[in-house]
Structures are given as C-alpha cells and as structure tokens.
Amino acid sequence: MKVQLDNYTIDVNVLYGVRKKLYLQMDSMGHITVKAPNDTSDEVIRQAVKQHEKEIVSRLQTIAKAQAAAPKTREYEDEGRFLHLGKYYSLHELIETEGLTEEELRLNLRKFYFASCKKVVAERIKLYQEKLKVRPKSIDIVESATKWGSCSSSKKLTFNYRLAMAPVEVIDYVIIHELCHLTHMNHDRSFWRLVGSIMPDYKDKEAYLARYGQAMTL
C-alpha cells in the first residue's frame, strides 16, 4: 500500500491477523509495517499512518541526510575512484571513457551499476529463494535515497542499484532480508530468527551499510 506523507510517497507493508488493535512499526532502514485486524479498510490504515506523519517524515529525512552526506564532487576521469562489489576501481576499469563528456561518463557509470546490480541480484537470489522456499512475484532494480531493498504486500521485491557498490556478502544480506519478508511481513522475532538462520552474522552486514553506505553514491 502507498501512502502520501508530505513530499514522500511511502510503501507500507500491511500484515492482517486476528487482533483487536492496529499497530505501526518502522525500522532503522525506513521500512514501515502496519499490523491490522482482519477486514480493516485501506482508509483506516492510511489514516493511522498519517497520524504518525511527523515522526515518519523526520526519520526519513534523517536517513536521506545520511545518504546525502557523502562527498558530491566526483572526478569523472580515467583515474577517478569508484566502488564496485566492495572494492575501488579507476573509472576506466569499469566503463569506456575515451572521448566522452563528464555527463556522458556519469550516465554510463549509472547504467553500469544498474546492470551490475541486476546481474548479481539475479544470480544470488536463486540460491536464497531455494533455501527459504519462497518465490517473489517480481524483482526490480530501482533508485532510492532511503532504502537498500523493499518487499511489497503483493510480494514484489525491489533493490537499490547502489548495492552494486557493496561486497557480495552485503548484497546477500539485503536479498535475504527481503526474501524473509515473503514469510514475515514485519520485523518481529520470527522474522529476525529466519534471517539469522540463513545468515548468522547479518548484524555485521547491517553495520557495514550503516558505516559505508554514505560512500556508496554517485
């Protein structure tokens, strides 16, 4: 479900069940989950989310500022240094650079990361969806300022193209995280137990994203 808050259009994962009250959860990565009684209308859920608009927008802005804190000046030339799968490379090692303007180099590098992310996710997700015995409805590579990945209530997964800058084991963590949402749409103990059963050191991967995520940018 999508809800408009201020200048943000946010995805809300809704988990229906036998309960008397509606609960809202938001994790450190900006994922919002609503636990609602069966037969709760979409409008009631949207209003419940909007009641927490100030807190949610503040958290999203904090996450966005952290992402934006990375240096914006990039050297789009042969010896410019860019992350790919956890290691730094000169620009000419990643894409063709001869005879191209700075804008063309930037656009081609972005295309490179999108293609790389799509390839790595497609390869790695096969392994973990078999282990977890789940299958997403669709998988898309997107651009996001606040999320590394997401799972909608309709079982559609999205992954941030900037993950192509992270080590493969960190990409694996984000894949596992979102695949586990196909079984548990919230972030309760059962969800984290499932994540830990596949990747016991997942907290190390979270720490990597928190520490180095700001550098994973164009």
GROMACS .gro file of C-alpha atoms in nm:
model
  218
    1MET     CA    1   0.000   0.000   0.000
    2LYS     CA    2   0.126   0.350  -0.084
    3VAL     CA    3   0.064   0.647   0.146
    4GLN     CA    4   0.145   1.011   0.068
    5LEU     CA    5   0.315   1.197   0.352
    6ASP     CA    6   0.444   1.549   0.295
    7ASN     CA    7   0.681   1.512  -0.005
    8TYR     CA    8   0.720   1.136   0.041
    9THR     CA    9   0.525   0.854  -0.119
   10ILE     CA   10   0.594   0.562   0.113
   11ASP     CA   11   0.533   0.190   0.078
   12VAL     CA   12   0.356   0.039   0.377
   13ASN     CA   13   0.359  -0.335   0.438
   14VAL     CA   14   0.027  -0.440   0.590
   15LEU     CA   15   0.001  -0.757   0.798
   16TYR     CA   16  -0.357  -0.864   0.872
   17GLY     CA   17  -0.444  -1.100   1.155
   18VAL     CA   18  -0.669  -1.183   1.447
   19ARG     CA   19  -0.604  -0.884   1.675
   20LYS     CA   20  -0.805  -0.607   1.837
   21LYS     CA   21  -0.582  -0.309   1.772
   22LEU     CA   22  -0.376  -0.167   1.489
   23TYR     CA   23   0.000  -0.132   1.538
   24LEU     CA   24   0.260   0.057   1.334
   25GLN     CA   25   0.631  -0.028   1.322
   26MET     CA   26   0.921   0.150   1.150
   27ASP     CA   27   1.271   0.007   1.144
   28SER     CA   28   1.606   0.185   1.117
   29MET     CA   29   1.611   0.144   0.737
   30GLY     CA   30   1.278   0.325   0.693
   31HIS     CA   31   1.059   0.019   0.635
   32ILE     CA   32   0.706   0.068   0.770
   33THR     CA   33   0.482  -0.222   0.870
   34VAL     CA   34   0.124  -0.199   0.993
   35LYS     CA   35  -0.032  -0.487   1.186
   36ALA     CA   36  -0.406  -0.458   1.142
   37PRO     CA   37  -0.714  -0.657   1.243
   38ASN     CA   38  -0.872  -0.861   0.965
   39ASP     CA   39  -1.110  -0.662   0.743
   40THR     CA   40  -0.950  -0.325   0.833
   41SER     CA   41  -1.014  -0.085   0.545
   42ASP     CA   42  -0.734   0.077   0.345
   43GLU     CA   43  -0.857   0.420   0.452
   44VAL     CA   44  -0.832   0.335   0.822
   45ILE     CA   45  -0.475   0.213   0.768
   46ARG     CA   46  -0.380   0.526   0.573
   47GLN     CA   47  -0.520   0.750   0.846
   48ALA     CA   48  -0.332   0.554   1.111
   49VAL     CA   49  -0.008   0.606   0.922
   50LYS     CA   50  -0.080   0.976   0.873
   51GLN     CA   51  -0.128   1.016   1.248
   52HIS     CA   52   0.245   0.945   1.277
   53GLU     CA   53   0.337   1.166   0.981
   54LYS     CA   54   0.568   1.399   1.176
   55GLU     CA   55   0.770   1.114   1.324
   56ILE     CA   56   0.789   0.918   0.997
   57VAL     CA   57   0.890   1.216   0.783
   58SER     CA   58   1.151   1.316   1.040
   59ARG     CA   59   1.302   0.966   1.032
   60LEU     CA   60   1.301   0.955   0.651
   61GLN     CA   61   1.467   1.296   0.636
   62THR     CA   62   1.736   1.178   0.878
   63ILE     CA   63   1.804   0.874   0.659
   64ALA     CA   64   1.810   1.088   0.344
   65LYS     CA   65   2.053   1.334   0.504
   66ALA     CA   66   2.284   1.050   0.598
   67GLN     CA   67   2.278   0.929   0.238
   68ALA     CA   68   2.341   1.281   0.113
   69ALA     CA   69   2.634   1.338   0.349
   70ALA     CA   70   2.876   1.163   0.116
   71PRO     CA   71   3.100   1.387  -0.094
   72LYS     CA   72   2.919   1.513  -0.402
   73THR     CA   73   3.222   1.611  -0.606
   74ARG     CA   74   3.332   1.323  -0.823
   75GLU     CA   75   3.625   1.301  -1.059
   76TYR     CA   76   3.471   1.160  -1.375
   77GLU     CA   77   3.803   1.089  -1.542
   78ASP     CA   78   4.015   0.782  -1.604
   79GLU     CA   79   4.169   0.781  -1.256
   80GLY     CA   80   3.851   0.867  -1.065
   81ARG     CA   81   3.789   0.605  -0.797
   82PHE     CA   82   3.455   0.424  -0.769
   83LEU     CA   83   3.331   0.134  -0.560
   84HIS     CA   84   3.219  -0.189  -0.726
   85LEU     CA   85   3.136  -0.502  -0.525
   86GLY     CA   86   3.324  -0.366  -0.224
   87LYS     CA   87   3.646  -0.262  -0.399
   88TYR     CA   88   3.765   0.065  -0.552
   89TYR     CA   89   3.836   0.082  -0.925
   90SER     CA   90   3.952   0.353  -1.161
   91LEU     CA   91   3.670   0.475  -1.382
   92HIS     CA   92   3.828   0.335  -1.698
   93GLU     CA   93   3.831  -0.012  -1.538
   94LEU     CA   94   3.451  -0.004  -1.513
   95ILE     CA   95   3.337   0.172  -1.831
   96GLU     CA   96   3.469   0.306  -2.160
   97THR     CA   97   3.589   0.664  -2.104
   98GLU     CA   98   3.760   0.779  -2.423
   99GLY     CA   99   3.603   1.078  -2.594
  100LEU     CA  100   3.309   1.110  -2.353
  101THR     CA  101   3.193   1.422  -2.167
  102GLU     CA  102   3.158   1.425  -1.789
  103GLU     CA  103   2.780   1.397  -1.819
  104GLU     CA  104   2.810   1.101  -2.056
  105LEU     CA  105   3.055   0.932  -1.818
  106ARG     CA  106   2.817   0.983  -1.526
  107LEU     CA  107   2.519   0.842  -1.715
  108ASN     CA  108   2.716   0.543  -1.845
  109LEU     CA  109   2.850   0.467  -1.499
  110ARG     CA  110   2.498   0.474  -1.360
  111LYS     CA  111   2.389   0.231  -1.635
  112PHE     CA  112   2.684   0.011  -1.543
  113TYR     CA  113   2.575  -0.007  -1.180
  114PHE     CA  114   2.213  -0.081  -1.272
  115ALA     CA  115   2.324  -0.366  -1.500
  116SER     CA  116   2.572  -0.500  -1.244
  117CYS     CA  117   2.316  -0.493  -0.964
  118LYS     CA  118   2.057  -0.668  -1.181
  119LYS     CA  119   2.307  -0.941  -1.271
  120VAL     CA  120   2.432  -1.002  -0.916
  121VAL     CA  121   2.084  -0.998  -0.762
  122ALA     CA  122   1.952  -1.238  -1.029
  123GLU     CA  123   2.237  -1.479  -0.959
  124ARG     CA  124   2.231  -1.462  -0.579
  125ILE     CA  125   1.855  -1.458  -0.528
  126LYS     CA  126   1.822  -1.801  -0.689
  127LEU     CA  127   2.035  -1.951  -0.413
  128TYR     CA  128   1.845  -1.799  -0.123
  129GLN     CA  129   1.492  -1.835  -0.252
  130GLU     CA  130   1.558  -2.208  -0.275
  131LYS     CA  131   1.687  -2.217   0.082
  132LEU     CA  132   1.391  -2.018   0.210
  133LYS     CA  133   1.142  -2.198  -0.017
  134VAL     CA  134   0.986  -1.870  -0.134
  135ARG     CA  135   0.946  -1.704  -0.472
  136PRO     CA  136   0.884  -1.330  -0.528
  137LYS     CA  137   0.625  -1.216  -0.779
  138SER     CA  138   0.874  -0.979  -0.942
  139ILE     CA  139   1.222  -0.832  -0.891
  140ASP     CA  140   1.313  -0.477  -0.993
  141ILE     CA  141   1.628  -0.265  -0.967
  142VAL     CA  142   1.544   0.094  -0.870
  143GLU     CA  143   1.695   0.418  -0.745
  144SER     CA  144   1.618   0.506  -0.383
  145ALA     CA  145   1.754   0.763  -0.140
  146THR     CA  146   1.638   0.579   0.171
  147LYS     CA  147   1.612   0.203   0.113
  148TRP     CA  148   1.850  -0.072   0.004
  149GLY     CA  149   1.560  -0.304  -0.068
  150SER     CA  150   1.187  -0.346  -0.015
  151CYS     CA  151   0.914  -0.608  -0.026
  152SER     CA  152   0.555  -0.511  -0.101
  153SER     CA  153   0.245  -0.685   0.030
  154SER     CA  154   0.200  -0.820  -0.325
  155LYS     CA  155   0.538  -0.998  -0.297
  156LYS     CA  156   0.722  -0.763  -0.533
  157LEU     CA  157   1.087  -0.706  -0.442
  158THR     CA  158   1.295  -0.401  -0.528
  159PHE     CA  159   1.668  -0.345  -0.479
  160ASN     CA  160   1.864  -0.020  -0.486
  161TYR     CA  161   2.106  -0.011  -0.779
  162ARG     CA  162   2.375   0.128  -0.547
  163LEU     CA  163   2.402  -0.217  -0.389
  164ALA     CA  164   2.637  -0.296  -0.679
  165MET     CA  165   2.894  -0.093  -0.487
  166ALA     CA  166   2.876  -0.323  -0.182
  167PRO     CA  167   3.056  -0.653  -0.123
  168VAL     CA  168   2.861  -0.957  -0.244
  169GLU     CA  169   2.802  -1.079   0.111
  170VAL     CA  170   2.634  -0.746   0.195
  171ILE     CA  171   2.417  -0.775  -0.116
  172ASP     CA  172   2.332  -1.126   0.004
  173TYR     CA  173   2.211  -0.982   0.335
  174VAL     CA  174   1.972  -0.738   0.166
  175ILE     CA  175   1.844  -1.017  -0.057
  176ILE     CA  176   1.789  -1.247   0.241
  177HIS     CA  177   1.622  -0.966   0.435
  178GLU     CA  178   1.367  -0.900   0.162
  179LEU     CA  179   1.308  -1.268   0.084
  180CYS     CA  180   1.232  -1.330   0.452
  181HIS     CA  181   0.957  -1.068   0.425
  182LEU     CA  182   0.777  -1.305   0.190
  183THR     CA  183   0.724  -1.519   0.500
  184HIS     CA  184   0.712  -1.249   0.771
  185MET     CA  185   0.596  -0.906   0.653
  186ASN     CA  186   0.702  -0.736   0.975
  187HIS     CA  187   1.026  -0.723   1.174
  188ASP     CA  188   0.925  -0.933   1.473
  189ARG     CA  189   1.137  -1.200   1.642
  190SER     CA  190   1.024  -1.467   1.396
  191PHE     CA  191   1.149  -1.254   1.107
  192TRP     CA  192   1.494  -1.199   1.258
  193ARG     CA  193   1.523  -1.565   1.358
  194LEU     CA  194   1.460  -1.658   0.996
  195VAL     CA  195   1.719  -1.407   0.872
  196GLY     CA  196   1.969  -1.540   1.129
  197SER     CA  197   1.906  -1.900   1.029
  198ILE     CA  198   2.039  -1.818   0.681
  199MET     CA  199   2.297  -1.554   0.776
  200PRO     CA  200   2.402  -1.572   1.144
  201ASP     CA  201   2.629  -1.266   1.115
  202TYR     CA  202   2.367  -1.045   0.950
  203LYS     CA  203   2.430  -0.769   1.207
  204ASP     CA  204   2.780  -0.726   1.065
  205LYS     CA  205   2.627  -0.662   0.724
  206GLU     CA  206   2.385  -0.407   0.872
  207ALA     CA  207   2.684  -0.238   1.037
  208TYR     CA  208   2.866  -0.223   0.702
  209LEU     CA  209   2.572  -0.046   0.537
  210ALA     CA  210   2.541   0.194   0.829
  211ARG     CA  211   2.913   0.276   0.820
  212TYR     CA  212   2.990   0.277   0.448
  213GLY     CA  213   2.651   0.343   0.290
  214GLN     CA  214   2.727   0.714   0.262
  215ALA     CA  215   3.023   0.636   0.033
  216MET     CA  216   2.807   0.419  -0.193
  217THR     CA  217   2.686   0.701  -0.414
  218LEU     CA  218   2.741   0.875  -0.745
   0.00000   0.00000   0.00000
